Tab-separated table of C-alpha atoms in Angstrom:
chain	number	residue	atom	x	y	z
Z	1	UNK	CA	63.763	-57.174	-24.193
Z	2	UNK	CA	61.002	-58.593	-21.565
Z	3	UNK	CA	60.100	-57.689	-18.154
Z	4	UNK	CA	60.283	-60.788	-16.129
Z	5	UNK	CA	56.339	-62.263	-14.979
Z	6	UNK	CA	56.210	-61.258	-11.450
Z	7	UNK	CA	56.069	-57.324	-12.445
Z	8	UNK	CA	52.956	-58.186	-15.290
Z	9	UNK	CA	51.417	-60.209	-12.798
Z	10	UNK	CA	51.152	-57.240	-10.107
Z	11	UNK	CA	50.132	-55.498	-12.821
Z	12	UNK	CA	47.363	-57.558	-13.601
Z	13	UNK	CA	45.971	-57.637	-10.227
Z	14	UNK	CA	46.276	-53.828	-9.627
Z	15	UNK	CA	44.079	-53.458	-12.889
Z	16	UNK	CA	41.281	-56.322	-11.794
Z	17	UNK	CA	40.614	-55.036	-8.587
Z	18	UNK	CA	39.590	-51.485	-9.929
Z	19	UNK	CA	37.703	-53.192	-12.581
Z	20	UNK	CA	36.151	-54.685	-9.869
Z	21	UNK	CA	35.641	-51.417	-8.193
Z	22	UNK	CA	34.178	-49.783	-11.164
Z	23	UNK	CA	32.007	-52.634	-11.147
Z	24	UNK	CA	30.685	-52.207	-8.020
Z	25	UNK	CA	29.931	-48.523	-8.642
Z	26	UNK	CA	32.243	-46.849	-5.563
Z	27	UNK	CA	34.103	-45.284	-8.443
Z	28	UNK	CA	32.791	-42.942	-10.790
Z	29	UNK	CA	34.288	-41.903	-14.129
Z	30	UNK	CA	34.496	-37.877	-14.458
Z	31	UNK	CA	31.847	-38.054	-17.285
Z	32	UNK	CA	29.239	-38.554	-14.697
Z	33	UNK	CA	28.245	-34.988	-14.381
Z	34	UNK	CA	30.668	-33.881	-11.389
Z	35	UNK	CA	33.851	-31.624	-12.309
Z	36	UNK	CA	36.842	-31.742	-9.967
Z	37	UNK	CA	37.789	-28.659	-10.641
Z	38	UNK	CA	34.780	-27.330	-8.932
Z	39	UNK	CA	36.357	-29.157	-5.767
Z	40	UNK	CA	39.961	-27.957	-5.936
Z	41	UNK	CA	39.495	-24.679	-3.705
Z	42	UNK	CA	38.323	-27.367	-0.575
Z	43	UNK	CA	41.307	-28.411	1.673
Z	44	UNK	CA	43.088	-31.308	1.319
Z	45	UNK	CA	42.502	-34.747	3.427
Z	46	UNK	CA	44.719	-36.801	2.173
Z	47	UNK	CA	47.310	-38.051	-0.703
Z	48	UNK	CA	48.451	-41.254	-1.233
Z	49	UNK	CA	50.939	-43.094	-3.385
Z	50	UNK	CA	52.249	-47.232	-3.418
Z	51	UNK	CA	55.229	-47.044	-1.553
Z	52	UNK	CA	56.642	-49.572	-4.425
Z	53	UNK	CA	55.339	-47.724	-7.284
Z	54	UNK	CA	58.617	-46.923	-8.829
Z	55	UNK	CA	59.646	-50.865	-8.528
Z	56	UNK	CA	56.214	-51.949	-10.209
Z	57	UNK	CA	55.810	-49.770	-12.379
Z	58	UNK	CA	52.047	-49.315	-12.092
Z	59	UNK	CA	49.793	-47.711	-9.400
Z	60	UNK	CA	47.090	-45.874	-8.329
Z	61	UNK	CA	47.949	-42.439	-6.590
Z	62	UNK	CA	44.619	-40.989	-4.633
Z	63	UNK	CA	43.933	-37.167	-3.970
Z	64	UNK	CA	41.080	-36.380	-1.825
Z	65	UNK	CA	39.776	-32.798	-0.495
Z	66	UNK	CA	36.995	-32.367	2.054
Z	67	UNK	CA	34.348	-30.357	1.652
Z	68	UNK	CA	32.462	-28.349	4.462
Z	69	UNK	CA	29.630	-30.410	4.564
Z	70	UNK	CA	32.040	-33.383	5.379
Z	71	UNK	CA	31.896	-34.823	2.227
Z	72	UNK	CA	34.925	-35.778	0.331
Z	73	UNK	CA	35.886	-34.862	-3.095
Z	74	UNK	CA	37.998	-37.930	-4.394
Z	75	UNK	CA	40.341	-38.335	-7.397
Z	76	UNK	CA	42.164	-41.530	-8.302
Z	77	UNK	CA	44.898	-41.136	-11.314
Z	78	UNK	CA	46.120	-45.072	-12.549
Z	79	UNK	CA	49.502	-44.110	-13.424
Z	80	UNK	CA	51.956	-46.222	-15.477
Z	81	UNK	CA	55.238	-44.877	-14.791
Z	82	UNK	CA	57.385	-47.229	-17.067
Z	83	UNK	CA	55.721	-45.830	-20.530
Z	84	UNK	CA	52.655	-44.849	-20.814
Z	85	UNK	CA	51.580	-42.118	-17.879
Z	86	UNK	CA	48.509	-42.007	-16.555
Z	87	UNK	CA	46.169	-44.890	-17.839
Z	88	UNK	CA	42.668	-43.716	-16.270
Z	89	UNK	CA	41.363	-40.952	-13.884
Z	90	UNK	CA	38.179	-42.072	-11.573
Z	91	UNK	CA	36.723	-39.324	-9.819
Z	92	UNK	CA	33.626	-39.713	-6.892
Z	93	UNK	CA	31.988	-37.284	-4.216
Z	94	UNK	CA	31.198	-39.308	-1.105
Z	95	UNK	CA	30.718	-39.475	2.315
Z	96	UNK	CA	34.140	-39.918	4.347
Z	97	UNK	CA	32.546	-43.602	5.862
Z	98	UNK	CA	32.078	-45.051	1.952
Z	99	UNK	CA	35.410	-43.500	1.666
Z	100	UNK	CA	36.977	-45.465	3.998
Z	101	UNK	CA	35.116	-48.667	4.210
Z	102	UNK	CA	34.570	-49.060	0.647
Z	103	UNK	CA	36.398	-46.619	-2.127
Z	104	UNK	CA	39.907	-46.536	-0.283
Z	105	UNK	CA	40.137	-50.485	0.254
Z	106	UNK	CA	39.496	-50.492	-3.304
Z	107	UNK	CA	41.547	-48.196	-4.503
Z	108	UNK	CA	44.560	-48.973	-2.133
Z	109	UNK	CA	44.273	-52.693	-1.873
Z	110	UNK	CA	47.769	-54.010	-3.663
Z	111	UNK	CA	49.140	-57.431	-3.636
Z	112	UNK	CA	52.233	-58.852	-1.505
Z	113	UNK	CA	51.459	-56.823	1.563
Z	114	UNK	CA	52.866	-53.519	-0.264
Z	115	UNK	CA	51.416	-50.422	1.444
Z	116	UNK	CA	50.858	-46.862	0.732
Z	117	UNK	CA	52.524	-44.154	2.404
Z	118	UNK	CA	50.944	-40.004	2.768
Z	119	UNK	CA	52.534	-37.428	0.408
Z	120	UNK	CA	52.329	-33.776	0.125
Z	121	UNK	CA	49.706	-32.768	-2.398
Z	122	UNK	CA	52.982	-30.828	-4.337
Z	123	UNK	CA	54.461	-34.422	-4.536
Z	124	UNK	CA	51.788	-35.663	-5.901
Z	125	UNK	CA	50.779	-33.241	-8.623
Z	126	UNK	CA	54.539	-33.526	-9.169
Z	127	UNK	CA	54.748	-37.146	-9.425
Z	128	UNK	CA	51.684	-37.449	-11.871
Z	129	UNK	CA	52.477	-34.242	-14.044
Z	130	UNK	CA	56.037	-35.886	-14.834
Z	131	UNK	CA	54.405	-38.784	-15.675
Z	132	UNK	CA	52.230	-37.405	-17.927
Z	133	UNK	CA	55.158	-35.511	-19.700
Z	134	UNK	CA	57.446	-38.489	-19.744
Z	135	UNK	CA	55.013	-40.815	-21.491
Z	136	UNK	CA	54.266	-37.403	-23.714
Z	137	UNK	CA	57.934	-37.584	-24.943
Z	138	UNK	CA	57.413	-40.760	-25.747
Z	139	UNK	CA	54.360	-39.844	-27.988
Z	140	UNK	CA	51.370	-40.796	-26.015
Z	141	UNK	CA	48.702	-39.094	-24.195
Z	142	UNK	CA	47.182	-39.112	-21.169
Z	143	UNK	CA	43.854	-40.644	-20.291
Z	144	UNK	CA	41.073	-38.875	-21.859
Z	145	UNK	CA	39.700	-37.611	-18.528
Z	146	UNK	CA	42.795	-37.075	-17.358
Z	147	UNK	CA	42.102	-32.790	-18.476
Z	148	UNK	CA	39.213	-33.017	-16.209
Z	149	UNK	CA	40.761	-34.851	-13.249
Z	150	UNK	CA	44.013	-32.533	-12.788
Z	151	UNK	CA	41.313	-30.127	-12.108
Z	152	UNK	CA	41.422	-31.005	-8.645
Z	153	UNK	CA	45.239	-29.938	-8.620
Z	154	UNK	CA	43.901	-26.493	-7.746
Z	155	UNK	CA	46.450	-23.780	-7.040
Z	156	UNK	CA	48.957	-26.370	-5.550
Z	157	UNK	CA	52.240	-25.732	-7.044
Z	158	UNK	CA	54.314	-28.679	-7.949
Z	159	UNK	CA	57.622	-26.976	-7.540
Z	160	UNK	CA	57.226	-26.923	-3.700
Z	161	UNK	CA	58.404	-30.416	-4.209
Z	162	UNK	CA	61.769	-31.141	-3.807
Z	163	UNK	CA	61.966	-34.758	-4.031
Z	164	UNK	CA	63.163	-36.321	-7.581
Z	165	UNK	CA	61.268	-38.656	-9.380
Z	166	UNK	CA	62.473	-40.733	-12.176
Z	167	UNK	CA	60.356	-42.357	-15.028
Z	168	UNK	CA	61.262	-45.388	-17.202
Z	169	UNK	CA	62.810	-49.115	-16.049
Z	170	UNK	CA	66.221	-48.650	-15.687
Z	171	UNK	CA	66.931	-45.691	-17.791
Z	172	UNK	CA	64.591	-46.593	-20.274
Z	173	UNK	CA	60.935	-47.043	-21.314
Z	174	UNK	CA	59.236	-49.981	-20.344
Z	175	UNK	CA	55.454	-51.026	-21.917
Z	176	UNK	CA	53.587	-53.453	-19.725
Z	177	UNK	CA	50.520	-55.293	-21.534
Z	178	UNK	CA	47.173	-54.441	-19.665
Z	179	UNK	CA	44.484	-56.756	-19.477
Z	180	UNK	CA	42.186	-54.423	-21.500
Z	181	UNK	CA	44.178	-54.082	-24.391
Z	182	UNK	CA	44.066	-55.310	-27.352
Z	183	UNK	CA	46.624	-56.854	-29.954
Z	184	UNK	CA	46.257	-53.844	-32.582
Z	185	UNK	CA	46.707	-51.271	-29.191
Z	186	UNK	CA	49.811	-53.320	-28.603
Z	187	UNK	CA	51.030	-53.263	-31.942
Z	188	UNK	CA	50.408	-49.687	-31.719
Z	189	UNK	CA	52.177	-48.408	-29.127
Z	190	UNK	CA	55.389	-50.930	-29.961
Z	191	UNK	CA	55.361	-48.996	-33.354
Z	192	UNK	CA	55.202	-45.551	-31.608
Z	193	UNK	CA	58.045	-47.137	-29.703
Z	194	UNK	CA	60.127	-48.491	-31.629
Z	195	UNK	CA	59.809	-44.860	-33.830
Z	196	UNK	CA	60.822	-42.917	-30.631
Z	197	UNK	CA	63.312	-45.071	-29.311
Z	198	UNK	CA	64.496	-47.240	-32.373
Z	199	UNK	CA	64.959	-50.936	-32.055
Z	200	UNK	CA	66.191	-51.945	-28.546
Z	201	UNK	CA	65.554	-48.842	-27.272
Z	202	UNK	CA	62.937	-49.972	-25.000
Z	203	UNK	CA	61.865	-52.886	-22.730
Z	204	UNK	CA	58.454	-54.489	-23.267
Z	205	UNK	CA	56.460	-57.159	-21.993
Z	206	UNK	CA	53.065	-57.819	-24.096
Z	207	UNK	CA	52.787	-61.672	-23.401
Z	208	UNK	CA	52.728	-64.760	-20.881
Z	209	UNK	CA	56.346	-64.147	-20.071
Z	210	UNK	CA	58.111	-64.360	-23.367
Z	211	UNK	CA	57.577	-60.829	-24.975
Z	212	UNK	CA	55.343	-61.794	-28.093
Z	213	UNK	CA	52.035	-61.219	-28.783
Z	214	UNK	CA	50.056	-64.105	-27.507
Protein backbone atom coordinates (compact mmCIF):
# COMPACT_ATOMS: atom_id res chain seq x y z
CA UNK A 1 0.00 0.00 0.00
CA UNK A 2 1.33 3.76 -0.81
CA UNK A 3 1.77 6.75 1.22
CA UNK A 4 -0.06 9.49 -0.48
CA UNK A 5 2.62 12.40 -2.32
CA UNK A 6 2.38 15.18 0.07
CA UNK A 7 4.29 13.04 2.94
CA UNK A 8 7.33 11.97 0.08
CA UNK A 9 7.36 15.37 -0.96
CA UNK A 10 8.21 16.82 2.69
CA UNK A 11 10.40 14.23 2.69
CA UNK A 12 12.21 15.24 -0.18
CA UNK A 13 12.70 18.70 0.86
CA UNK A 14 13.82 17.84 4.46
CA UNK A 15 16.62 15.66 2.72
CA UNK A 16 17.74 18.58 -0.01
CA UNK A 17 18.16 21.18 2.32
CA UNK A 18 20.78 19.19 4.47
CA UNK A 19 22.35 18.13 1.32
CA UNK A 20 22.55 21.55 0.82
CA UNK A 21 23.96 22.10 4.20
CA UNK A 22 26.55 19.49 3.88
CA UNK A 23 27.34 21.24 0.85
CA UNK A 24 28.02 24.29 2.24
CA UNK A 25 30.30 22.78 4.89
CA UNK A 26 28.25 24.07 8.32
CA UNK A 27 27.84 20.37 8.90
CA UNK A 28 30.44 18.01 9.49
CA UNK A 29 30.24 14.22 9.32
CA UNK A 30 31.73 12.51 12.66
CA UNK A 31 34.62 11.05 10.53
CA UNK A 32 36.20 14.41 10.52
CA UNK A 33 38.44 13.85 13.43
CA UNK A 34 36.09 15.21 16.37
CA UNK A 35 34.35 12.51 18.77
CA UNK A 36 31.14 13.52 20.53
CA UNK A 37 31.67 11.56 23.13
CA UNK A 38 34.52 13.68 24.18
CA UNK A 39 31.71 16.48 24.46
CA UNK A 40 29.01 14.64 26.41
CA UNK A 41 30.26 15.65 30.06
CA UNK A 42 29.57 19.70 28.83
CA UNK A 43 26.01 20.94 29.76
CA UNK A 44 23.34 20.96 27.63
CA UNK A 45 22.03 24.16 25.47
CA UNK A 46 19.50 22.96 23.77
CA UNK A 47 17.31 19.95 22.15
CA UNK A 48 15.12 20.15 19.50
CA UNK A 49 12.63 18.00 17.67
CA UNK A 50 9.81 18.89 14.49
CA UNK A 51 6.83 19.38 16.30
CA UNK A 52 5.17 17.22 13.26
CA UNK A 53 7.68 14.58 13.21
CA UNK A 54 5.41 11.79 14.12
CA UNK A 55 2.85 13.00 11.17
CA UNK A 56 5.84 13.14 8.56
CA UNK A 57 7.53 10.66 9.34
CA UNK A 58 11.01 12.11 8.81
CA UNK A 59 13.08 14.72 10.75
CA UNK A 60 16.00 16.01 12.04
CA UNK A 61 16.24 16.06 15.98
CA UNK A 62 19.37 18.48 17.16
CA UNK A 63 21.37 18.02 20.52
CA UNK A 64 23.77 20.65 21.35
CA UNK A 65 26.08 21.07 24.64
CA UNK A 66 28.19 24.14 25.36
CA UNK A 67 31.44 24.07 26.17
CA UNK A 68 33.32 26.52 28.60
CA UNK A 69 35.00 28.32 26.10
CA UNK A 70 31.49 29.16 24.60
CA UNK A 71 31.71 26.95 21.93
CA UNK A 72 29.04 24.53 21.12
CA UNK A 73 29.28 20.89 20.65
CA UNK A 74 26.44 20.03 18.04
CA UNK A 75 24.83 16.71 17.02
CA UNK A 76 22.12 16.34 14.39
CA UNK A 77 20.49 12.61 14.15
CA UNK A 78 18.08 12.41 10.59
CA UNK A 79 15.64 10.11 11.96
CA UNK A 80 13.05 8.15 9.93
CA UNK A 81 10.51 7.12 12.29
CA UNK A 82 8.14 5.16 9.87
CA UNK A 83 10.93 2.27 9.07
CA UNK A 84 14.11 2.79 8.93
CA UNK A 85 15.54 4.82 12.26
CA UNK A 86 18.04 7.04 12.09
CA UNK A 87 19.24 7.73 8.42
CA UNK A 88 22.50 9.96 9.14
CA UNK A 89 24.26 11.57 12.20
CA UNK A 90 26.16 15.11 11.38
CA UNK A 91 28.18 16.24 14.10
CA UNK A 92 30.16 20.03 14.20
CA UNK A 93 32.02 22.13 17.01
CA UNK A 94 31.25 25.80 16.44
CA UNK A 95 30.88 29.01 17.68
CA UNK A 96 27.22 29.70 19.15
CA UNK A 97 26.85 32.83 16.23
CA UNK A 98 27.52 30.07 13.14
CA UNK A 99 25.23 28.11 15.26
CA UNK A 100 22.55 30.24 15.05
CA UNK A 101 22.88 32.17 11.89
CA UNK A 102 23.97 29.39 9.83
CA UNK A 103 23.91 25.50 11.19
CA UNK A 104 20.42 25.82 13.05
CA UNK A 105 18.52 27.53 9.98
CA UNK A 106 19.85 24.66 8.22
CA UNK A 107 19.20 22.11 10.22
CA UNK A 108 15.70 23.35 11.44
CA UNK A 109 14.41 24.93 8.30
CA UNK A 110 11.15 22.56 7.36
CA UNK A 111 8.55 23.24 4.83
CA UNK A 112 4.77 24.46 5.42
CA UNK A 113 5.62 26.73 8.29
CA UNK A 114 6.07 23.53 10.69
CA UNK A 115 8.24 24.50 13.69
CA UNK A 116 10.31 22.88 16.25
CA UNK A 117 9.56 22.83 19.76
CA UNK A 118 12.55 22.32 23.03
CA UNK A 119 12.66 18.83 24.62
CA UNK A 120 14.37 17.43 27.55
CA UNK A 121 17.65 15.84 26.57
CA UNK A 122 15.92 12.32 28.27
CA UNK A 123 13.20 12.83 25.53
CA UNK A 124 15.38 13.01 23.13
CA UNK A 125 17.83 10.19 23.71
CA UNK A 126 14.48 8.46 24.26
CA UNK A 127 12.90 9.38 21.12
CA UNK A 128 16.03 8.45 18.93
CA UNK A 129 17.07 5.20 20.93
CA UNK A 130 13.41 3.78 20.16
CA UNK A 131 13.88 4.61 16.86
CA UNK A 132 16.85 2.96 16.44
CA UNK A 133 15.38 -0.27 18.08
CA UNK A 134 12.16 -0.13 16.16
CA UNK A 135 13.77 0.00 12.72
CA UNK A 136 16.27 -2.81 14.44
CA UNK A 137 13.19 -5.13 14.76
CA UNK A 138 12.56 -4.58 11.55
CA UNK A 139 16.12 -5.75 10.50
CA UNK A 140 17.99 -2.63 9.73
CA UNK A 141 20.66 -0.66 11.25
CA UNK A 142 21.36 2.52 12.15
CA UNK A 143 23.53 5.00 10.31
CA UNK A 144 27.05 4.04 10.36
CA UNK A 145 28.07 7.01 12.53
CA UNK A 146 25.27 6.73 14.36
CA UNK A 147 27.84 4.57 17.33
CA UNK A 148 29.84 7.66 17.34
CA UNK A 149 27.10 10.30 17.51
CA UNK A 150 25.03 8.75 20.59
CA UNK A 151 28.25 9.51 22.20
CA UNK A 152 27.07 12.78 23.01
CA UNK A 153 24.09 11.07 24.99
CA UNK A 154 26.47 11.16 27.95
CA UNK A 155 25.13 9.95 31.28
CA UNK A 156 21.55 11.22 30.42
CA UNK A 157 19.19 8.52 31.22
CA UNK A 158 16.36 7.98 28.88
CA UNK A 159 14.00 6.58 31.43
CA UNK A 160 13.56 10.05 33.06
CA UNK A 161 11.22 10.35 30.18
CA UNK A 162 7.85 9.74 30.67
CA UNK A 163 6.27 10.69 27.54
CA UNK A 164 5.34 7.69 24.97
CA UNK A 165 6.47 7.58 21.66
CA UNK A 166 5.17 5.41 18.98
CA UNK A 167 7.01 4.23 15.75
CA UNK A 168 5.45 3.03 12.45
CA UNK A 169 2.34 4.73 10.21
CA UNK A 170 -0.59 3.67 11.72
CA UNK A 171 0.40 0.59 13.50
CA UNK A 172 2.66 -0.43 10.99
CA UNK A 173 5.96 0.12 9.13
CA UNK A 174 6.09 2.56 6.58
CA UNK A 175 9.38 2.90 3.95
CA UNK A 176 9.61 6.30 2.33
CA UNK A 177 11.99 6.44 -0.89
CA UNK A 178 14.92 8.98 -0.26
CA UNK A 179 16.35 10.89 -2.89
CA UNK A 180 19.76 9.17 -2.44
CA UNK A 181 18.74 5.82 -2.87
CA UNK A 182 18.98 3.69 -5.26
CA UNK A 183 16.63 1.03 -7.02
CA UNK A 184 18.72 -2.14 -5.72
CA UNK A 185 18.63 -0.21 -1.90
CA UNK A 186 14.92 -0.13 -2.53
CA UNK A 187 14.57 -3.49 -3.62
CA UNK A 188 16.50 -4.27 -0.64
CA UNK A 189 14.89 -3.08 2.08
CA UNK A 190 11.19 -4.11 0.45
CA UNK A 191 12.71 -7.71 0.59
CA UNK A 192 13.86 -7.29 4.26
CA UNK A 193 10.29 -6.11 4.54
CA UNK A 194 8.30 -8.09 3.11
CA UNK A 195 10.50 -11.11 5.14
CA UNK A 196 9.70 -9.34 8.50
CA UNK A 197 6.33 -8.36 7.93
CA UNK A 198 5.06 -10.72 5.05
CA UNK A 199 3.11 -9.37 2.17
CA UNK A 200 0.86 -6.42 3.20
CA UNK A 201 2.39 -6.12 6.24
CA UNK A 202 3.79 -2.82 5.56
CA UNK A 203 3.10 0.52 3.78
CA UNK A 204 5.61 1.81 1.23
CA UNK A 205 6.05 4.53 -1.04
CA UNK A 206 9.26 4.14 -3.47
CA UNK A 207 7.82 6.14 -6.53
CA UNK A 208 6.10 9.39 -8.06
CA UNK A 209 2.94 8.59 -6.18
CA UNK A 210 1.99 5.16 -7.33
CA UNK A 211 4.22 2.77 -5.18
CA UNK A 212 6.49 1.17 -8.00
CA UNK A 213 9.81 1.57 -8.73
CA UNK A 214 10.15 4.36 -11.17
Amino acid sequence: MAVNERQRQKQLQDKKKKRKLVAKGTATGLAAGHRALQYCKFPMHECLVPEQLFEIGMGTVVWVRRMPDGMLAITAFVVDIFCLGVKDALFKVASERTYENMIKPGLTEVPDGQSFRTVEPACARKLIQGAVAYAEGLGFSPHRDYENAKGIFGAVDSLACTEEFTYGREGRPCYMRGPNESDARVRQILGQLQTTCGEGGFDYLVGPGDGTLE
